[in-house]
């Protein structure tokens, strides 16, 4: 593996560091860091009104290769653009630079639902969006953890996603970047993958088999692509 010796893996909204459990066995020999993002797992919430940049500050540490999926991908972009000294190679999975208005409204709606104590109502739609076969064991574990998370942590992360916009930061990213997206993901994510590839100078684009959580649907395939990229 070239450059940094460690890999920081940033999970998506509604998960925690255990999101990567199915991937880690395929990354043996690589030092991995899988933190809980603020408001997720055991990590405390950020203050109300915190944005993606605040999430990035919360996970900033030693120099590493940085992998981010969805929410994690936006955080990774912030890190790479604002703290290039901390990011060697960058991997953006199922990520965007900014959400289209219908999805921004979706984040506002989900924040309201979470605060009404109805987080469980969002579990099935999430699994259907993330997984081709949502009834399998891995999606079931993800749903269980999602329902158990702190509703306010989820709501504040939704609000950060609703206001997220890295369109001005992406062209400033100088790290070699791999952009990966599930070939069956929703159109906004597929379009965003192309946009990021066009606007991050030293980037390449690859397609994974699956939907939004293709990295978990085909962990060996994802890990192979990651290993190949980090080895250059």
mmCIF file of C-alpha atoms in Angstrom:
data_model
loop_
_atom_site.group_PDB
_atom_site.id
_atom_site.type_symbol
_atom_site.label_atom_id
_atom_site.label_comp_id
_atom_site.label_asym_id
_atom_site.label_seq_id
_atom_site.Cartn_x
_atom_site.Cartn_y
_atom_site.Cartn_z
ATOM 1 C CA UNK A 1 0.000 0.000 0.000
ATOM 2 C CA UNK A 2 1.455 3.348 -1.030
ATOM 3 C CA UNK A 3 1.626 6.473 1.146
ATOM 4 C CA UNK A 4 -0.203 6.354 4.474
ATOM 5 C CA UNK A 5 -0.298 3.004 6.276
ATOM 6 C CA UNK A 6 -3.793 3.345 7.732
ATOM 7 C CA UNK A 7 -7.264 3.583 6.221
ATOM 8 C CA UNK A 8 -10.015 5.662 7.806
ATOM 9 C CA UNK A 9 -13.459 4.299 6.883
ATOM 10 C CA UNK A 10 -16.413 6.659 7.375
ATOM 11 C CA UNK A 11 -19.845 5.053 7.486
ATOM 12 C CA UNK A 12 -23.153 6.396 6.094
ATOM 13 C CA UNK A 13 -26.074 8.007 7.887
ATOM 14 C CA UNK A 14 -27.940 5.791 10.331
ATOM 15 C CA UNK A 15 -25.117 3.306 10.871
ATOM 16 C CA UNK A 16 -21.991 3.186 13.033
ATOM 17 C CA UNK A 17 -18.425 1.929 12.780
ATOM 18 C CA UNK A 18 -19.684 -1.662 12.645
ATOM 19 C CA UNK A 19 -21.085 -0.913 9.189
ATOM 20 C CA UNK A 20 -17.745 -2.072 7.773
ATOM 21 C CA UNK A 21 -17.676 -5.435 9.599
ATOM 22 C CA UNK A 22 -18.331 -7.467 6.435
ATOM 23 C CA UNK A 23 -15.605 -5.588 4.543
ATOM 24 C CA UNK A 24 -12.819 -5.771 7.135
ATOM 25 C CA UNK A 25 -12.027 -9.502 6.690
ATOM 26 C CA UNK A 26 -11.160 -8.692 3.074
ATOM 27 C CA UNK A 27 -8.762 -5.952 4.203
ATOM 28 C CA UNK A 28 -6.518 -8.157 6.339
ATOM 29 C CA UNK A 29 -3.020 -6.745 6.657
ATOM 30 C CA UNK A 30 -4.282 -3.152 6.433
ATOM 31 C CA UNK A 31 -4.635 -0.972 9.526
ATOM 32 C CA UNK A 32 -8.236 0.253 9.539
ATOM 33 C CA UNK A 33 -9.974 2.889 11.647
ATOM 34 C CA UNK A 34 -13.783 2.716 11.783
ATOM 35 C CA UNK A 35 -15.079 5.477 14.063
ATOM 36 C CA UNK A 36 -18.675 6.183 14.970
ATOM 37 C CA UNK A 37 -19.629 9.499 13.374
ATOM 38 C CA UNK A 38 -21.114 12.172 15.671
ATOM 39 C CA UNK A 39 -24.598 11.235 16.873
ATOM 40 C CA UNK A 40 -24.104 7.619 15.789
ATOM 41 C CA UNK A 41 -23.154 4.590 17.867
ATOM 42 C CA UNK A 42 -21.343 5.701 21.014
ATOM 43 C CA UNK A 43 -20.343 9.126 19.652
ATOM 44 C CA UNK A 44 -22.106 12.164 21.131
ATOM 45 C CA UNK A 45 -24.129 14.534 18.975
ATOM 46 C CA UNK A 46 -22.655 17.729 17.639
ATOM 47 C CA UNK A 47 -24.434 20.963 18.608
ATOM 48 C CA UNK A 48 -27.620 21.872 16.765
ATOM 49 C CA UNK A 49 -26.872 23.502 13.422
ATOM 50 C CA UNK A 50 -23.593 21.646 12.892
ATOM 51 C CA UNK A 51 -22.659 21.177 9.253
ATOM 52 C CA UNK A 52 -20.598 18.645 7.336
ATOM 53 C CA UNK A 53 -17.447 20.629 8.096
ATOM 54 C CA UNK A 54 -18.069 20.109 11.813
ATOM 55 C CA UNK A 55 -18.418 16.369 11.223
ATOM 56 C CA UNK A 56 -15.076 16.469 9.384
ATOM 57 C CA UNK A 57 -13.408 18.279 12.279
ATOM 58 C CA UNK A 58 -14.746 15.618 14.653
ATOM 59 C CA UNK A 59 -13.059 12.739 12.799
ATOM 60 C CA UNK A 60 -9.847 14.501 11.759
ATOM 61 C CA UNK A 61 -6.796 12.690 13.085
ATOM 62 C CA UNK A 62 -3.512 11.398 11.724
ATOM 63 C CA UNK A 63 -2.772 11.247 8.014
ATOM 64 C CA UNK A 64 -4.563 8.326 6.354
ATOM 65 C CA UNK A 65 -6.216 7.076 3.234
ATOM 66 C CA UNK A 66 -9.850 8.133 3.683
ATOM 67 C CA UNK A 67 -12.878 6.140 2.518
ATOM 68 C CA UNK A 68 -16.347 7.630 2.900
ATOM 69 C CA UNK A 69 -19.744 6.245 1.947
ATOM 70 C CA UNK A 70 -22.695 8.632 1.443
ATOM 71 C CA UNK A 71 -22.630 10.879 4.554
ATOM 72 C CA UNK A 72 -19.094 9.603 5.074
ATOM 73 C CA UNK A 73 -18.248 10.621 1.512
ATOM 74 C CA UNK A 74 -19.292 14.226 2.082
ATOM 75 C CA UNK A 75 -17.214 14.308 5.264
ATOM 76 C CA UNK A 76 -14.269 12.828 3.355
ATOM 77 C CA UNK A 77 -14.556 15.544 0.698
ATOM 78 C CA UNK A 78 -14.427 18.236 3.390
ATOM 79 C CA UNK A 79 -11.334 16.643 4.906
ATOM 80 C CA UNK A 80 -9.561 16.277 1.568
ATOM 81 C CA UNK A 81 -10.289 19.845 0.473
ATOM 82 C CA UNK A 82 -9.660 21.650 3.767
ATOM 83 C CA UNK A 83 -7.038 19.375 5.362
ATOM 84 C CA UNK A 84 -5.052 17.834 2.495
ATOM 85 C CA UNK A 85 -2.251 17.170 4.972
ATOM 86 C CA UNK A 86 -4.483 14.519 6.571
ATOM 87 C CA UNK A 87 -5.633 12.745 3.405
ATOM 88 C CA UNK A 88 -3.393 10.600 1.233
ATOM 89 C CA UNK A 89 -5.718 8.777 -1.167
ATOM 90 C CA UNK A 90 -9.445 9.429 -1.167
ATOM 91 C CA UNK A 91 -12.289 7.004 -1.899
ATOM 92 C CA UNK A 92 -15.819 8.366 -2.321
ATOM 93 C CA UNK A 93 -18.546 5.729 -2.365
ATOM 94 C CA UNK A 94 -22.192 6.529 -3.185
ATOM 95 C CA UNK A 95 -21.389 10.163 -2.539
ATOM 96 C CA UNK A 96 -22.671 13.504 -3.791
ATOM 97 C CA UNK A 97 -21.477 17.099 -3.729
ATOM 98 C CA UNK A 98 -24.946 18.557 -3.167
ATOM 99 C CA UNK A 99 -28.395 16.991 -2.999
ATOM 100 C CA UNK A 100 -31.148 17.954 -5.461
ATOM 101 C CA UNK A 101 -34.125 19.708 -3.868
ATOM 102 C CA UNK A 102 -36.381 16.614 -3.690
ATOM 103 C CA UNK A 103 -33.722 14.846 -1.618
ATOM 104 C CA UNK A 104 -33.165 17.930 0.531
ATOM 105 C CA UNK A 105 -36.863 17.821 1.356
ATOM 106 C CA UNK A 106 -36.454 14.110 2.116
ATOM 107 C CA UNK A 107 -33.785 14.944 4.720
ATOM 108 C CA UNK A 108 -36.042 17.567 6.295
ATOM 109 C CA UNK A 109 -38.866 15.036 6.448
ATOM 110 C CA UNK A 110 -36.664 12.343 7.974
ATOM 111 C CA UNK A 111 -35.414 14.742 10.649
ATOM 112 C CA UNK A 112 -39.029 15.505 11.597
ATOM 113 C CA UNK A 113 -39.977 11.816 11.688
ATOM 114 C CA UNK A 114 -36.993 10.987 13.910
ATOM 115 C CA UNK A 115 -37.875 13.734 16.379
ATOM 116 C CA UNK A 116 -41.460 12.461 16.496
ATOM 117 C CA UNK A 117 -40.083 9.162 17.813
ATOM 118 C CA UNK A 118 -40.914 7.238 14.649
ATOM 119 C CA UNK A 119 -37.429 6.274 13.484
ATOM 120 C CA UNK A 120 -38.591 2.689 12.907
ATOM 121 C CA UNK A 121 -40.854 3.930 10.103
ATOM 122 C CA UNK A 122 -37.749 4.849 8.102
ATOM 123 C CA UNK A 123 -35.991 1.491 8.480
ATOM 124 C CA UNK A 124 -37.667 -0.413 5.654
ATOM 125 C CA UNK A 125 -37.420 2.399 3.071
ATOM 126 C CA UNK A 126 -33.746 2.735 3.972
ATOM 127 C CA UNK A 127 -33.084 -0.991 3.519
ATOM 128 C CA UNK A 128 -34.894 -1.009 0.179
ATOM 129 C CA UNK A 129 -32.779 1.910 -1.016
ATOM 130 C CA UNK A 130 -29.508 0.412 0.204
ATOM 131 C CA UNK A 131 -29.824 -3.276 -0.656
ATOM 132 C CA UNK A 132 -30.867 -5.345 -3.663
ATOM 133 C CA UNK A 133 -31.989 -8.119 -1.282
ATOM 134 C CA UNK A 134 -33.074 -6.333 1.921
ATOM 135 C CA UNK A 135 -34.194 -9.552 3.634
ATOM 136 C CA UNK A 136 -30.673 -10.992 3.911
ATOM 137 C CA UNK A 137 -28.816 -11.100 7.282
ATOM 138 C CA UNK A 138 -26.560 -8.084 6.717
ATOM 139 C CA UNK A 139 -29.451 -5.708 5.898
ATOM 140 C CA UNK A 140 -31.326 -7.077 8.924
ATOM 141 C CA UNK A 141 -28.402 -6.167 11.213
ATOM 142 C CA UNK A 142 -28.187 -2.708 9.665
ATOM 143 C CA UNK A 143 -31.919 -2.150 10.258
ATOM 144 C CA UNK A 144 -31.661 -3.251 13.906
ATOM 145 C CA UNK A 145 -28.808 -0.834 14.576
ATOM 146 C CA UNK A 146 -30.617 1.943 12.730
ATOM 147 C CA UNK A 147 -33.768 1.630 14.840
ATOM 148 C CA UNK A 148 -31.668 1.606 18.031
ATOM 149 C CA UNK A 149 -29.739 4.799 17.277
ATOM 150 C CA UNK A 150 -30.245 8.171 18.945
ATOM 151 C CA UNK A 151 -33.136 9.911 17.121
ATOM 152 C CA UNK A 152 -31.654 13.358 17.730
ATOM 153 C CA UNK A 153 -28.286 12.234 16.373
ATOM 154 C CA UNK A 154 -30.033 11.017 13.245
ATOM 155 C CA UNK A 155 -32.059 14.228 12.904
ATOM 156 C CA UNK A 156 -29.003 16.472 13.231
ATOM 157 C CA UNK A 157 -27.125 14.436 10.636
ATOM 158 C CA UNK A 158 -30.132 14.717 8.287
ATOM 159 C CA UNK A 159 -30.025 18.494 8.723
ATOM 160 C CA UNK A 160 -26.311 18.518 7.909
ATOM 161 C CA UNK A 161 -27.002 16.528 4.739
ATOM 162 C CA UNK A 162 -29.829 18.873 3.759
ATOM 163 C CA UNK A 163 -27.477 21.877 3.802
ATOM 164 C CA UNK A 164 -24.372 20.076 2.496
ATOM 165 C CA UNK A 165 -22.716 21.544 -0.590
ATOM 166 C CA UNK A 166 -19.144 20.698 -1.592
ATOM 167 C CA UNK A 167 -19.455 21.907 -5.196
ATOM 168 C CA UNK A 168 -16.843 24.606 -4.551
ATOM 169 C CA UNK A 169 -14.568 22.294 -2.582
ATOM 170 C CA UNK A 170 -14.464 19.315 -4.937
ATOM 171 C CA UNK A 171 -12.320 21.025 -7.617
ATOM 172 C CA UNK A 172 -9.773 21.862 -4.892
ATOM 173 C CA UNK A 173 -9.247 18.210 -3.952
ATOM 174 C CA UNK A 174 -5.711 17.217 -4.914
ATOM 175 C CA UNK A 175 -5.617 13.688 -3.484
ATOM 176 C CA UNK A 176 -5.748 10.806 -5.959
ATOM 177 C CA UNK A 177 -9.418 9.859 -5.774
ATOM 178 C CA UNK A 178 -11.460 6.763 -6.521
ATOM 179 C CA UNK A 179 -15.161 7.422 -7.047
ATOM 180 C CA UNK A 180 -17.298 4.300 -6.669
ATOM 181 C CA UNK A 181 -21.036 3.889 -7.036
ATOM 182 C CA UNK A 182 -23.467 1.004 -7.162
ATOM 183 C CA UNK A 183 -24.633 0.421 -10.711
ATOM 184 C CA UNK A 184 -28.215 0.123 -9.406
ATOM 185 C CA UNK A 185 -28.105 3.094 -7.033
ATOM 186 C CA UNK A 186 -30.669 5.894 -7.350
ATOM 187 C CA UNK A 187 -30.171 8.281 -10.308
ATOM 188 C CA UNK A 188 -29.023 11.257 -8.165
ATOM 189 C CA UNK A 189 -26.085 9.211 -6.869
ATOM 190 C CA UNK A 190 -25.157 7.925 -10.317
ATOM 191 C CA UNK A 191 -25.288 11.482 -11.679
ATOM 192 C CA UNK A 192 -23.231 12.707 -8.728
ATOM 193 C CA UNK A 193 -20.558 10.074 -9.382
ATOM 194 C CA UNK A 194 -20.108 11.434 -12.898
ATOM 195 C CA UNK A 195 -20.060 15.029 -11.600
ATOM 196 C CA UNK A 196 -17.407 14.265 -8.995
ATOM 197 C CA UNK A 197 -15.295 12.460 -11.585
ATOM 198 C CA UNK A 198 -15.489 15.485 -13.878
ATOM 199 C CA UNK A 199 -14.602 17.992 -11.151
ATOM 200 C CA UNK A 200 -11.913 16.209 -9.107
ATOM 201 C CA UNK A 201 -8.771 16.445 -11.199
ATOM 202 C CA UNK A 202 -6.954 13.238 -10.294
ATOM 203 C CA UNK A 203 -9.937 10.906 -10.100
ATOM 204 C CA UNK A 204 -11.201 7.702 -11.602
ATOM 205 C CA UNK A 205 -14.684 6.209 -11.625
ATOM 206 C CA UNK A 206 -15.662 2.606 -11.004
ATOM 207 C CA UNK A 207 -19.011 0.844 -10.731
ATOM 208 C CA UNK A 208 -19.906 -1.698 -8.059
ATOM 209 C CA UNK A 209 -22.533 -4.418 -8.260
ATOM 210 C CA UNK A 210 -25.528 -3.376 -6.194
ATOM 211 C CA UNK A 211 -27.429 -0.407 -4.837
ATOM 212 C CA UNK A 212 -26.504 2.338 -2.357
ATOM 213 C CA UNK A 213 -24.745 -0.078 0.022
ATOM 214 C CA UNK A 214 -23.004 -2.020 -2.745
ATOM 215 C CA UNK A 215 -19.885 -2.076 -0.567
ATOM 216 C CA UNK A 216 -21.782 -4.420 1.777
ATOM 217 C CA UNK A 217 -23.673 -6.312 -0.907
ATOM 218 C CA UNK A 218 -20.372 -7.348 -2.502
ATOM 219 C CA UNK A 219 -17.722 -6.751 0.188
ATOM 220 C CA UNK A 220 -15.040 -8.803 -1.569
ATOM 221 C CA UNK A 221 -15.576 -6.888 -4.811
ATOM 222 C CA UNK A 222 -15.419 -3.551 -3.012
ATOM 223 C CA UNK A 223 -12.342 -4.531 -1.001
ATOM 224 C CA UNK A 224 -10.556 -5.700 -4.151
ATOM 225 C CA UNK A 225 -11.196 -2.347 -5.836
ATOM 226 C CA UNK A 226 -10.010 -0.541 -2.712
ATOM 227 C CA UNK A 227 -6.849 -2.630 -2.369
ATOM 228 C CA UNK A 228 -5.986 -2.134 -6.033
ATOM 229 C CA UNK A 229 -6.392 1.633 -5.753
ATOM 230 C CA UNK A 230 -4.393 1.953 -2.532
ATOM 231 C CA UNK A 231 -1.549 -0.162 -3.908
ATOM 232 C CA UNK A 232 -0.654 2.316 -6.650
#
